[in-house]
Short mmCIF file of C-alpha atoms in Angstrom, two decimals:
data_model
loop_
_atom_site.label_atom_id
_atom_site.label_comp_id
_atom_site.label_asym_id
_atom_site.label_seq_id
_atom_site.Cartn_x
_atom_site.Cartn_y
_atom_site.Cartn_z
CA MET A 186 47.64 35.99 48.89
CA ARG A 187 50.87 35.59 50.69
CA ARG A 188 53.86 35.02 49.36
CA ILE A 189 57.02 33.04 50.23
CA TYR A 190 60.16 34.00 47.98
CA LEU A 191 62.62 30.17 48.50
CA ASP A 192 64.63 30.75 45.23
CA HIS A 193 67.22 33.77 45.82
CA SER A 194 70.45 31.44 44.30
CA ALA A 195 67.99 32.29 41.40
CA THR A 196 68.27 35.91 42.12
CA THR A 197 67.44 38.12 45.32
CA PRO A 198 65.76 41.39 45.89
CA VAL A 199 67.80 44.37 45.61
CA ASP A 200 68.26 45.59 48.91
CA PRO A 201 66.66 49.39 49.89
CA GLU A 202 69.47 50.96 50.71
CA VAL A 203 71.16 49.80 47.58
CA ALA A 204 68.41 51.09 45.34
CA GLU A 205 68.57 54.05 46.90
CA LEU A 206 72.13 54.65 46.42
CA MET A 207 71.79 53.47 42.58
CA MET A 208 68.83 56.23 41.69
CA LYS A 209 71.42 58.73 42.62
CA TYR A 210 73.35 57.68 39.55
CA TYR A 211 70.33 58.03 36.83
CA VAL A 212 69.19 61.04 37.75
CA GLU A 213 71.46 63.18 39.47
CA SER A 214 75.18 62.25 38.85
CA TYR A 215 75.11 60.90 35.47
CA GLY A 216 78.57 61.73 33.72
CA ASN A 217 80.33 59.20 31.87
CA PRO A 218 83.08 58.36 34.09
CA SER A 219 85.43 58.58 31.69
CA SER A 220 84.76 62.25 31.53
CA VAL A 221 87.46 64.95 31.83
CA HIS A 222 84.64 67.53 33.45
CA SER A 223 83.33 67.98 36.82
CA PHE A 224 80.40 65.47 35.93
CA GLY A 225 82.19 63.01 35.07
CA ARG A 226 85.01 63.35 37.84
CA GLU A 227 82.39 62.31 40.43
CA VAL A 228 80.69 59.75 39.19
CA LYS A 229 84.23 57.60 38.62
CA LYS A 230 85.06 58.64 42.07
CA ALA A 231 82.26 57.11 43.18
CA LEU A 232 82.91 53.94 40.44
CA GLU A 233 86.48 53.48 42.30
CA GLU A 234 84.97 53.25 45.90
CA ALA A 235 82.78 50.34 44.62
CA ARG A 236 85.75 48.98 43.60
CA SER A 237 87.48 49.16 46.61
CA GLN A 238 83.79 47.79 47.86
CA VAL A 239 84.23 44.83 45.74
CA ALA A 240 87.78 44.18 46.37
CA THR A 241 87.86 44.71 50.23
CA ILE A 242 85.01 42.00 50.89
CA ILE A 243 87.35 39.31 48.80
CA GLY A 244 90.58 40.34 50.20
CA ALA A 245 92.15 41.68 47.08
CA ASN A 246 93.14 45.74 45.58
CA SER A 247 91.06 47.91 44.03
CA ASN A 248 93.36 47.33 40.83
CA GLU A 249 92.96 44.32 40.36
CA ILE A 250 88.78 44.09 40.33
CA ILE A 251 86.92 44.34 36.43
CA PHE A 252 83.19 45.59 36.40
CA THR A 253 81.45 42.91 33.76
CA SER A 254 78.10 41.88 32.88
CA GLY A 255 77.56 39.70 35.41
CA GLY A 256 79.10 36.38 36.65
CA THR A 257 78.59 34.93 32.77
CA GLU A 258 80.35 37.21 30.75
CA ALA A 259 83.19 37.26 34.39
CA ASP A 260 83.56 33.34 33.57
CA ASN A 261 83.93 33.91 30.44
CA LEU A 262 86.82 36.61 30.11
CA ALA A 263 88.69 34.59 32.88
CA ILE A 264 88.28 31.47 31.20
CA GLN A 265 88.88 32.41 27.36
CA GLY A 266 90.97 35.32 28.45
CA ALA A 267 93.43 33.27 30.27
CA VAL A 268 93.46 30.54 27.94
CA ARG A 269 93.87 32.76 25.29
CA ALA A 270 96.92 34.53 26.95
CA ARG A 271 98.20 31.11 27.33
CA ALA A 272 98.07 28.60 24.21
CA ASP A 273 101.66 28.57 23.36
CA LYS A 274 101.97 27.22 26.90
CA GLY A 275 99.96 24.17 26.76
CA LYS A 276 96.34 22.92 26.05
CA HIS A 277 95.15 21.24 29.20
CA LEU A 278 92.31 22.50 30.95
CA ILE A 279 90.85 21.24 34.39
CA THR A 280 87.34 21.39 35.59
CA SER A 281 85.01 19.85 37.34
CA VAL A 282 81.85 17.92 36.05
CA ILE A 283 79.85 19.82 38.32
CA GLU A 284 80.09 23.47 36.91
CA HIS A 285 77.68 26.32 36.23
CA HIS A 286 77.43 26.48 32.09
CA ALA A 287 78.61 29.42 32.12
CA VAL A 288 81.90 27.46 32.56
CA LEU A 289 81.04 23.86 31.25
CA ASP A 290 79.85 25.67 27.77
CA THR A 291 82.87 27.43 27.67
CA PHE A 292 85.06 24.54 27.56
CA LYS A 293 83.01 22.74 25.05
CA TYR A 294 83.89 25.35 23.32
CA LEU A 295 87.65 25.53 24.01
CA ALA A 296 87.70 21.42 23.22
CA LYS A 297 86.09 22.14 20.10
CA ASN A 298 88.83 24.49 19.60
CA GLY A 299 91.99 22.63 20.34
CA PHE A 300 92.14 22.37 23.62
CA GLU A 301 91.71 18.80 26.02
CA VAL A 302 89.85 19.30 28.70
CA THR A 303 89.65 16.76 31.97
CA TYR A 304 86.44 16.96 33.81
CA LEU A 305 86.90 15.96 37.56
CA PRO A 306 84.34 13.77 39.12
CA VAL A 307 82.33 14.74 42.59
CA ASP A 308 81.52 11.95 45.09
CA SER A 309 78.07 11.26 46.14
CA GLU A 310 77.76 14.57 48.10
CA GLY A 311 79.07 16.59 45.61
CA LEU A 312 83.13 17.43 46.27
CA ILE A 313 85.50 16.67 44.34
CA CYS A 314 88.64 14.77 45.38
CA VAL A 315 92.04 16.81 45.93
CA GLU A 316 94.14 12.97 45.05
CA GLU A 317 92.15 13.22 42.05
CA LEU A 318 92.57 16.90 40.96
CA LYS A 319 96.72 16.11 41.55
CA ARG A 320 96.30 13.36 39.53
CA ALA A 321 94.79 15.39 36.20
CA ILE A 322 97.80 17.93 36.49
CA ARG A 323 99.68 17.54 33.25
CA PRO A 324 103.21 19.18 32.49
CA ASP A 325 100.69 21.60 29.79
CA THR A 326 97.92 22.28 32.12
CA ILE A 327 97.27 25.83 31.71
CA LEU A 328 94.31 26.56 33.54
CA ILE A 329 92.60 25.02 36.59
CA SER A 330 88.89 26.29 37.01
CA LEU A 331 86.51 25.12 39.57
CA MET A 332 83.68 26.99 41.19
CA HIS A 333 83.84 27.39 44.74
CA ALA A 334 79.78 26.25 45.94
CA ASN A 335 77.67 24.66 43.84
CA ASN A 336 74.35 26.45 43.22
CA GLU A 337 72.25 23.49 42.90
CA ILE A 338 73.13 21.28 46.14
CA GLY A 339 74.91 24.02 47.46
CA SER A 340 78.25 21.74 47.89
CA ILE A 341 81.36 23.52 48.93
CA GLN A 342 84.91 22.86 47.51
CA PRO A 343 88.16 22.81 49.82
CA ILE A 344 89.36 25.71 47.68
CA GLU A 345 92.02 26.52 49.84
CA GLU A 346 93.51 23.33 49.71
CA ILE A 347 93.40 23.30 45.38
CA GLY A 348 95.00 26.51 45.67
CA LYS A 349 98.11 25.31 47.55
CA ILE A 350 98.62 22.72 44.19
CA THR A 351 97.95 25.25 41.81
CA LYS A 352 100.44 28.11 43.55
CA GLU A 353 102.89 25.35 43.39
CA LYS A 354 102.43 23.96 40.02
CA GLY A 355 102.03 27.60 38.54
CA ILE A 356 99.16 26.76 37.34
CA VAL A 357 96.45 29.70 36.78
CA PHE A 358 93.63 29.25 39.48
CA HIS A 359 90.06 30.10 38.11
CA VAL A 360 87.31 30.23 40.59
CA ASP A 361 83.69 30.75 40.01
CA GLY A 362 82.49 32.31 43.53
CA VAL A 363 78.86 33.22 42.17
CA GLN A 364 77.31 31.36 44.57
CA SER A 365 79.48 31.45 47.88
CA LEU A 366 80.03 35.55 47.48
CA GLY A 367 78.32 37.03 50.37
CA LYS A 368 77.46 33.74 52.24
CA ILE A 369 80.83 32.30 53.28
CA PRO A 370 84.03 34.08 53.89
CA ILE A 371 86.21 34.31 50.43
CA ASP A 372 89.97 35.69 50.35
CA VAL A 373 91.96 35.29 47.82
CA GLN A 374 95.13 35.58 49.31
CA LYS A 375 94.21 32.89 51.76
CA MET A 376 92.92 30.90 49.22
CA ASN A 377 95.52 31.54 45.85
CA ILE A 378 93.21 32.33 44.10
CA ASP A 379 94.18 34.05 40.49
CA LEU A 380 91.09 34.72 38.82
CA LEU A 381 87.74 35.00 40.50
CA SER A 382 84.21 35.68 38.81
CA LEU A 383 81.55 36.93 40.63
CA SER A 384 78.08 38.53 40.40
CA SER A 385 75.79 41.61 41.62
CA HIS A 386 72.10 40.16 41.91
CA LYS A 387 72.91 37.12 44.26
CA ILE A 388 73.68 39.32 47.33
CA TYR A 389 70.99 41.79 47.02
CA GLY A 390 72.32 44.05 44.41
CA PRO A 391 71.04 44.43 41.06
CA LYS A 392 71.08 42.37 37.67
CA GLY A 393 73.61 42.50 34.45
CA VAL A 394 76.54 43.65 36.94
CA GLY A 395 79.34 41.25 38.05
CA ALA A 396 83.03 41.49 38.15
CA LEU A 397 86.41 39.58 37.76
CA TYR A 398 89.21 39.43 39.82
CA ILE A 399 92.37 39.41 38.21
CA ARG A 400 95.32 38.79 40.62
CA LYS A 401 98.21 41.08 39.58
CA GLY A 402 100.80 40.03 37.29
CA VAL A 403 98.06 37.02 35.45
CA LYS A 404 97.82 38.23 32.33
CA ILE A 405 94.43 37.58 30.65
CA MET A 406 93.22 38.85 26.56
CA PRO A 407 89.68 40.38 26.38
CA LEU A 408 87.19 39.37 25.09
CA VAL A 409 85.45 42.95 24.16
CA PHE A 410 87.09 45.50 22.47
CA GLY A 411 86.57 49.17 21.76
CA GLY A 412 87.30 51.76 24.71
CA ALA A 413 89.98 51.76 27.24
CA GLN A 414 87.48 51.09 30.42
CA GLU A 415 88.41 48.38 32.36
CA ARG A 416 91.57 48.65 32.07
CA LYS A 417 90.95 47.45 28.69
CA MET A 418 90.08 44.39 29.80
CA ARG A 419 86.54 45.25 29.38
CA SER A 420 85.51 47.64 27.10
CA GLY A 421 82.37 49.94 27.07
CA THR A 422 81.17 52.34 29.17
CA GLU A 423 80.40 51.13 33.19
CA ASN A 424 77.21 49.91 34.01
CA VAL A 425 77.27 53.20 36.67
CA PRO A 426 74.37 52.56 38.68
CA GLY A 427 74.88 48.74 38.69
CA VAL A 428 78.50 48.91 40.17
CA ILE A 429 77.86 51.53 42.39
CA GLY A 430 75.00 48.65 43.56
CA PHE A 431 77.42 46.06 43.66
CA GLY A 432 79.60 47.83 45.65
CA LYS A 433 77.18 48.37 48.50
CA ALA A 434 75.46 45.28 47.83
CA CYS A 435 79.54 43.85 48.73
CA GLU A 436 79.90 46.47 51.62
CA LEU A 437 76.23 45.15 53.14
CA ALA A 438 76.97 41.31 52.49
CA ALA A 439 80.02 41.81 54.14
CA GLU A 440 78.83 43.51 57.28
CA ARG A 441 75.82 41.04 58.04
CA MET A 442 77.18 37.73 56.82
CA ALA A 443 78.60 36.07 60.07
CA GLU A 444 74.82 37.38 61.52
CA ASP A 445 73.37 36.25 58.29
CA ASN A 446 74.85 32.73 58.12
CA LYS A 447 74.04 31.80 61.66
CA GLU A 448 70.15 32.55 61.23
CA LEU A 449 70.35 30.71 57.55
CA THR A 450 71.59 27.64 58.73
CA ARG A 451 69.36 27.62 61.48
CA LEU A 452 66.23 27.93 59.17
CA ARG A 453 67.66 25.25 56.60
CA ASP A 454 68.20 22.83 58.95
CA LYS A 455 65.13 22.85 59.98
CA LEU A 456 63.61 23.00 56.26
CA ILE A 457 66.02 19.89 55.74
CA ASP A 458 64.65 18.40 58.89
CA GLY A 459 61.41 18.70 58.60
CA ILE A 460 61.06 17.39 55.00
CA LEU A 461 62.65 14.39 55.84
CA SER A 462 61.32 13.01 58.96
CA ASN A 463 58.12 14.39 57.22
CA ILE A 464 57.93 12.58 53.69
CA GLU A 465 58.89 9.50 53.18
CA ASP A 466 61.31 7.85 50.51
CA VAL A 467 63.28 11.57 50.44
CA ARG A 468 67.18 12.11 50.04
CA LEU A 469 68.96 15.09 50.75
CA ASN A 470 71.48 16.09 47.97
CA GLY A 471 74.81 17.79 48.67
CA PRO A 472 76.56 17.47 52.41
CA ARG A 473 74.93 18.77 55.41
CA GLY A 474 76.88 21.07 58.13
CA ASP A 475 79.93 23.28 57.09
CA LYS A 476 80.41 22.05 53.72
CA ARG A 477 76.69 22.93 52.72
CA LEU A 478 75.75 26.89 51.69
CA PRO A 479 74.20 28.27 54.57
CA ASN A 480 70.80 28.97 52.70
CA ASN A 481 70.54 25.69 50.37
CA VAL A 482 68.33 22.67 50.67
CA ASN A 483 67.66 20.37 47.75
CA VAL A 484 66.21 16.82 48.27
CA CYS A 485 65.08 14.57 46.00
CA ILE A 486 61.36 12.97 46.63
CA ARG A 487 60.54 9.77 44.76
CA TYR A 488 57.90 8.80 42.52
CA VAL A 489 56.45 12.93 41.57
CA GLU A 490 58.63 14.82 39.58
CA GLY A 491 59.90 18.52 40.10
CA GLU A 492 58.02 20.47 37.87
CA SER A 493 54.57 19.17 39.16
CA LEU A 494 56.54 20.21 42.39
CA LEU A 495 56.69 23.65 41.52
CA LEU A 496 53.22 23.89 40.19
CA SER A 497 51.84 23.01 43.72
CA LEU A 498 54.24 25.47 45.35
CA ASP A 499 53.49 28.23 43.19
CA MET A 500 49.53 28.09 43.94
CA LEU A 501 50.23 28.33 47.78
CA GLY A 502 52.62 31.02 46.64
CA ILE A 503 56.28 29.24 47.83
CA ALA A 504 58.82 29.68 44.99
CA ALA A 505 61.58 26.86 44.45
CA SER A 506 63.38 25.76 41.75
CA SER A 507 64.00 22.24 40.28
CA GLY A 508 66.71 20.02 38.46
CA SER A 509 64.21 18.46 36.57
CA ALA A 510 64.31 18.03 33.01
CA CYS A 511 61.13 19.50 32.50
CA THR A 512 62.45 22.77 33.91
CA SER A 513 65.82 22.88 32.47
CA GLY A 514 64.70 23.47 28.89
CA SER A 515 66.07 19.84 27.89
CA LEU A 516 65.54 16.03 28.14
CA ASP A 517 67.87 15.49 30.86
CA PRO A 518 67.70 16.10 34.62
CA SER A 519 70.60 18.19 36.06
CA HIS A 520 73.77 17.45 35.06
CA VAL A 521 75.07 17.75 38.60
CA LEU A 522 72.35 15.59 40.11
CA LEU A 523 73.59 13.21 37.52
CA ALA A 524 76.77 13.45 38.44
CA LEU A 525 76.27 12.49 42.02
CA GLY A 526 75.11 9.37 40.54
CA LEU A 527 71.36 9.79 41.17
CA THR A 528 69.34 8.01 38.23
CA HIS A 529 67.13 10.33 35.82
CA GLU A 530 63.72 8.85 37.49
CA ILE A 531 65.23 10.06 40.77
CA ALA A 532 67.03 13.62 39.83
CA HIS A 533 63.45 14.39 37.68
CA GLY A 534 61.98 14.39 41.20
CA SER A 535 64.47 16.79 42.68
CA LEU A 536 63.12 20.76 44.51
CA ARG A 537 65.67 23.25 45.54
CA PHE A 538 64.99 25.44 48.17
CA THR A 539 67.50 28.64 48.74
CA LEU A 540 66.67 30.22 51.52
CA GLY A 541 67.55 34.62 51.89
CA ARG A 542 67.44 37.34 54.24
CA GLN A 543 64.32 38.05 54.64
CA ASN A 544 62.97 34.44 54.90
CA THR A 545 60.86 34.07 58.67
CA GLU A 546 60.44 31.16 60.75
CA GLU A 547 57.50 31.05 60.33
CA GLU A 548 57.51 30.70 56.63
CA ILE A 549 60.06 27.54 56.58
CA ASP A 550 56.72 26.00 59.30
CA PHE A 551 54.47 26.56 56.72
CA VAL A 552 56.64 24.96 53.96
CA ILE A 553 57.34 22.46 56.20
CA GLN A 554 53.66 21.92 56.78
CA GLU A 555 51.75 22.33 53.44
CA LEU A 556 54.61 20.33 51.34
CA PRO A 557 53.90 16.40 52.22
CA LYS A 558 50.34 17.56 51.34
CA ILE A 559 51.48 17.97 47.68
CA VAL A 560 53.51 15.38 47.73
CA ASN A 561 50.64 13.12 48.71
CA ARG A 562 48.55 14.12 45.97
CA LEU A 563 50.90 13.69 43.58
CA ARG A 564 52.08 10.01 44.52
CA GLU A 565 48.64 9.24 44.73
CA MET A 566 48.45 10.31 40.70
CA SER A 567 51.63 8.30 40.48
CA PRO A 568 52.01 5.03 38.91
CA LEU A 569 55.58 4.44 39.85
CA TYR A 570 54.06 5.11 43.64
CA HIS A 571 51.60 2.89 43.08
CA LYS A 572 53.87 -0.02 42.00
CA LYS A 573 55.67 0.17 45.23
CA LEU A 574 52.36 -0.19 47.67
CA SER A 575 51.57 -3.32 45.76
CA SER A 576 55.35 -4.64 45.08
CA MET B 198 53.89 29.24 30.50
CA TYR B 199 50.49 27.24 30.69
CA SER B 200 47.33 28.28 29.77
CA GLU B 201 44.13 28.47 32.52
CA LYS B 202 42.94 25.64 31.24
CA VAL B 203 45.80 23.89 32.27
CA ILE B 204 46.52 25.05 35.22
CA ASP B 205 43.03 24.09 36.13
CA HIS B 206 43.01 20.09 35.12
CA PHE B 207 46.44 20.02 36.84
CA THR B 208 45.22 21.80 40.24
CA ASN B 209 42.04 19.69 39.69
CA PRO B 210 42.33 16.35 37.95
CA ARG B 211 39.72 14.46 36.29
CA ASN B 212 39.15 10.80 36.57
CA VAL B 213 42.66 10.06 38.41
CA GLY B 214 43.39 6.12 40.05
CA GLU B 215 43.12 2.97 38.33
CA ILE B 216 40.18 1.23 37.23
CA GLU B 217 39.80 -2.62 39.33
CA HIS B 218 39.59 -5.21 36.98
CA PRO B 219 40.22 -3.29 33.56
CA ASP B 220 39.23 -4.37 30.11
CA GLY B 221 42.43 -2.79 28.95
CA VAL B 222 45.21 -0.82 30.19
CA GLY B 223 47.82 1.37 28.54
CA GLN B 224 51.20 2.98 29.86
CA VAL B 225 53.33 5.02 27.62
CA GLY B 226 56.77 7.14 28.45
CA ASN B 227 59.43 5.49 30.64
CA PRO B 228 60.63 7.32 34.32
CA LYS B 229 63.92 7.77 32.29
CA CYS B 230 62.61 11.01 30.58
CA GLY B 231 60.20 12.26 33.49
CA ASP B 232 56.92 11.26 32.31
CA ILE B 233 54.90 8.14 32.24
CA MET B 234 51.13 7.41 31.77
CA ARG B 235 48.87 4.84 32.98
CA ILE B 236 45.40 4.63 31.62
CA THR B 237 43.05 2.09 31.91
CA LEU B 238 39.68 0.90 30.72
CA GLU B 239 36.10 -0.29 31.63
CA ILE B 240 34.66 -1.17 27.96
CA GLU B 241 31.09 -1.58 27.62
CA ASP B 242 29.01 -2.54 23.89
CA ASN B 243 31.97 -0.96 22.37
CA THR B 244 31.64 2.60 24.11
CA ILE B 245 34.47 3.56 26.76
CA LYS B 246 32.41 3.31 30.17
CA ASP B 247 35.08 4.61 32.51
CA ILE B 248 38.35 5.78 32.20
CA LYS B 249 41.16 6.13 34.68
CA PHE B 250 44.76 7.82 34.40
CA LYS B 251 48.13 7.87 36.68
CA THR B 252 50.56 10.02 35.62
CA PHE B 253 53.93 10.52 36.41
CA GLY B 254 55.37 13.50 35.01
CA CYS B 255 55.36 17.72 34.31
CA GLY B 256 52.05 20.08 34.66
CA ALA B 257 51.48 18.98 31.02
CA ALA B 258 51.89 15.72 31.59
CA VAL B 259 48.92 15.34 34.29
CA ALA B 260 46.79 17.99 32.70
CA THR B 261 46.67 16.00 29.04
CA SER B 262 46.24 12.77 30.97
CA SER B 263 43.16 14.21 32.71
CA MET B 264 41.79 16.23 29.03
CA VAL B 265 42.18 13.43 27.43
CA THR B 266 40.05 11.05 30.17
CA GLU B 267 36.84 13.64 29.33
CA LEU B 268 37.50 13.57 25.71
CA VAL B 269 36.92 9.99 25.25
CA LYS B 270 34.62 8.78 28.11
CA GLY B 271 31.33 7.74 26.77
CA LYS B 272 32.92 7.79 23.47
CA THR B 273 32.72 4.31 21.15
CA LEU B 274 36.58 2.67 20.54
CA GLU B 275 36.38 4.32 16.88
CA GLU B 276 35.63 7.70 18.05
CA ALA B 277 38.34 7.53 20.98
CA LEU B 278 40.96 6.45 18.35
CA THR B 279 40.54 9.92 16.69
CA VAL B 280 41.63 11.91 19.78
CA SER B 281 45.07 12.68 18.76
CA ASN B 282 47.73 14.27 21.09
CA ALA B 283 47.45 17.32 19.29
CA VAL B 284 43.43 17.61 20.49
CA VAL B 285 44.35 17.48 23.46
CA ALA B 286 46.26 19.95 23.43
CA GLU B 287 44.18 21.96 21.76
CA ALA B 288 41.33 20.99 23.83
CA LEU B 289 44.02 22.84 26.66
CA GLY B 290 44.25 25.45 24.81
CA GLY B 291 47.60 24.75 23.67
CA LEU B 292 51.05 23.85 25.31
CA PRO B 293 53.94 25.28 25.90
CA GLU B 294 56.67 24.27 22.39
CA THR B 295 58.69 22.19 24.89
CA LYS B 296 56.01 20.28 25.94
CA MET B 297 54.19 19.36 22.45
CA HIS B 298 56.55 16.14 22.25
CA CYS B 299 58.01 14.77 25.63
CA SER B 300 54.90 15.52 27.79
CA ASN B 301 51.70 15.07 25.28
CA LEU B 302 51.56 11.32 25.03
CA ALA B 303 48.09 10.80 26.97
CA ALA B 304 46.02 9.85 23.77
CA ASP B 305 48.65 7.23 22.63
CA ALA B 306 48.23 5.73 26.27
CA VAL B 307 44.43 6.00 25.77
CA HIS B 308 44.96 4.41 22.36
CA ALA B 309 47.78 1.57 23.20
CA ALA B 310 44.58 0.78 26.16
CA ILE B 311 42.01 0.37 23.63
CA LYS B 312 44.34 -2.09 21.51
CA ASP B 313 45.19 -3.61 24.68
CA TYR B 314 41.87 -4.42 24.83
CA LEU B 315 40.82 -5.22 21.31
CA SER B 316 43.95 -7.58 21.29
CA LYS B 317 42.60 -9.86 24.70
CA LYS B 318 38.78 -9.82 22.69
CA ASN B 319 40.12 -11.21 19.99
CA LYS B 320 42.06 -14.61 21.78
CA VAL B 321 38.98 -15.19 23.36
#
């Protein structure tokens, strides 16, 4: 059976060019970059080349990049590290209600340990209000942490506008750039970002690698001790093949971004329009146009439940995801969808398609053709749909 | 994650629908938690002559609904009342741990439908 992968915000395949390069650093150039000998030195050189590739795609300098085990560690290091370095200056932190759990759960932990956290709400499209952010700032605010683009609904926050405010107020600004990297431009200078979390496996790089950009002069405390690697900010021998793969993936993403973007946006809009016009009682979650990631489609389909939709799609070889409770591992549906003001009932019927470089128009056509049949079948089984017909 | 039997019952659910003028109706769950099961019964001589279900919910919710209809169809009411949620889960070859509580309510819906039938009958 043919398979159609539409879950690129969960993870992406490693680009063959990236995988090939990495292989060399497993079997051939296997030295420890901290070693003095030639085995170490040649790897150190490649590691620094990767650091430069990561720095370039976000407009940073190489010495501002720390490699981590992924986006989650980068978020933890940024938030806990920045707060620990500033605990004597204040105890107030600001974030939003739609952050990834790597951020939200870190704030929850800090809130239990003496810090006060303001969670900014979002509007019905998943965008925060800059005026509301301004009002939330207090004299003792020491950190503002916001995601650039949302992983579920693809909404893109006005980071540049917010960066002007944090710079003026002298508040450290952390941005979770895991979903935006490689999809839309990020410029840490223009956006006045102090700390930026990045992940490799969302941009056709390997899993288990990420990075934190730390603006020169911004102090943070490390979470991991034990060696002098990564300027003592992240001890432990670097995941060399992973880091080198990540560097290459950044280089390729920078080269292809404009072209990928154009094609993904076209397919995205085709899929959105195809779903909205072929199925009744469907709503699009998140904004349309430029304020939405070029590869994200997220809809709520009424009277059906998300996991049932996923299973049905999976039987046709189509891979998607959902924010229903059944897939979140908790009793509640996605916190992001609830934050948009959706009821539990509607949020349970959510479906996310995230497109990637390899998707074709034919694949999108297939989804547009098959999804209405799946929805019909499940609705015929649904007691909620029956009620609607009779009312 | 799901057993082959669960996938089979999800893909080809048995006894989907709603009996017109049912003798008993049972509905459990609520849309907030993401699972609703509605069972309608036709009862003759103290026996479940026909049973249909409608379910809004995940794969496990649909499969347990389908399975319970097979387990109780043709049974006496007393026999049907002995079919518990655990029996349904076992008949499906087990359910993932997280689904045992939230999506395994189908037998409850059948019991509710039988009680509905008995309470109507007693009023007559």
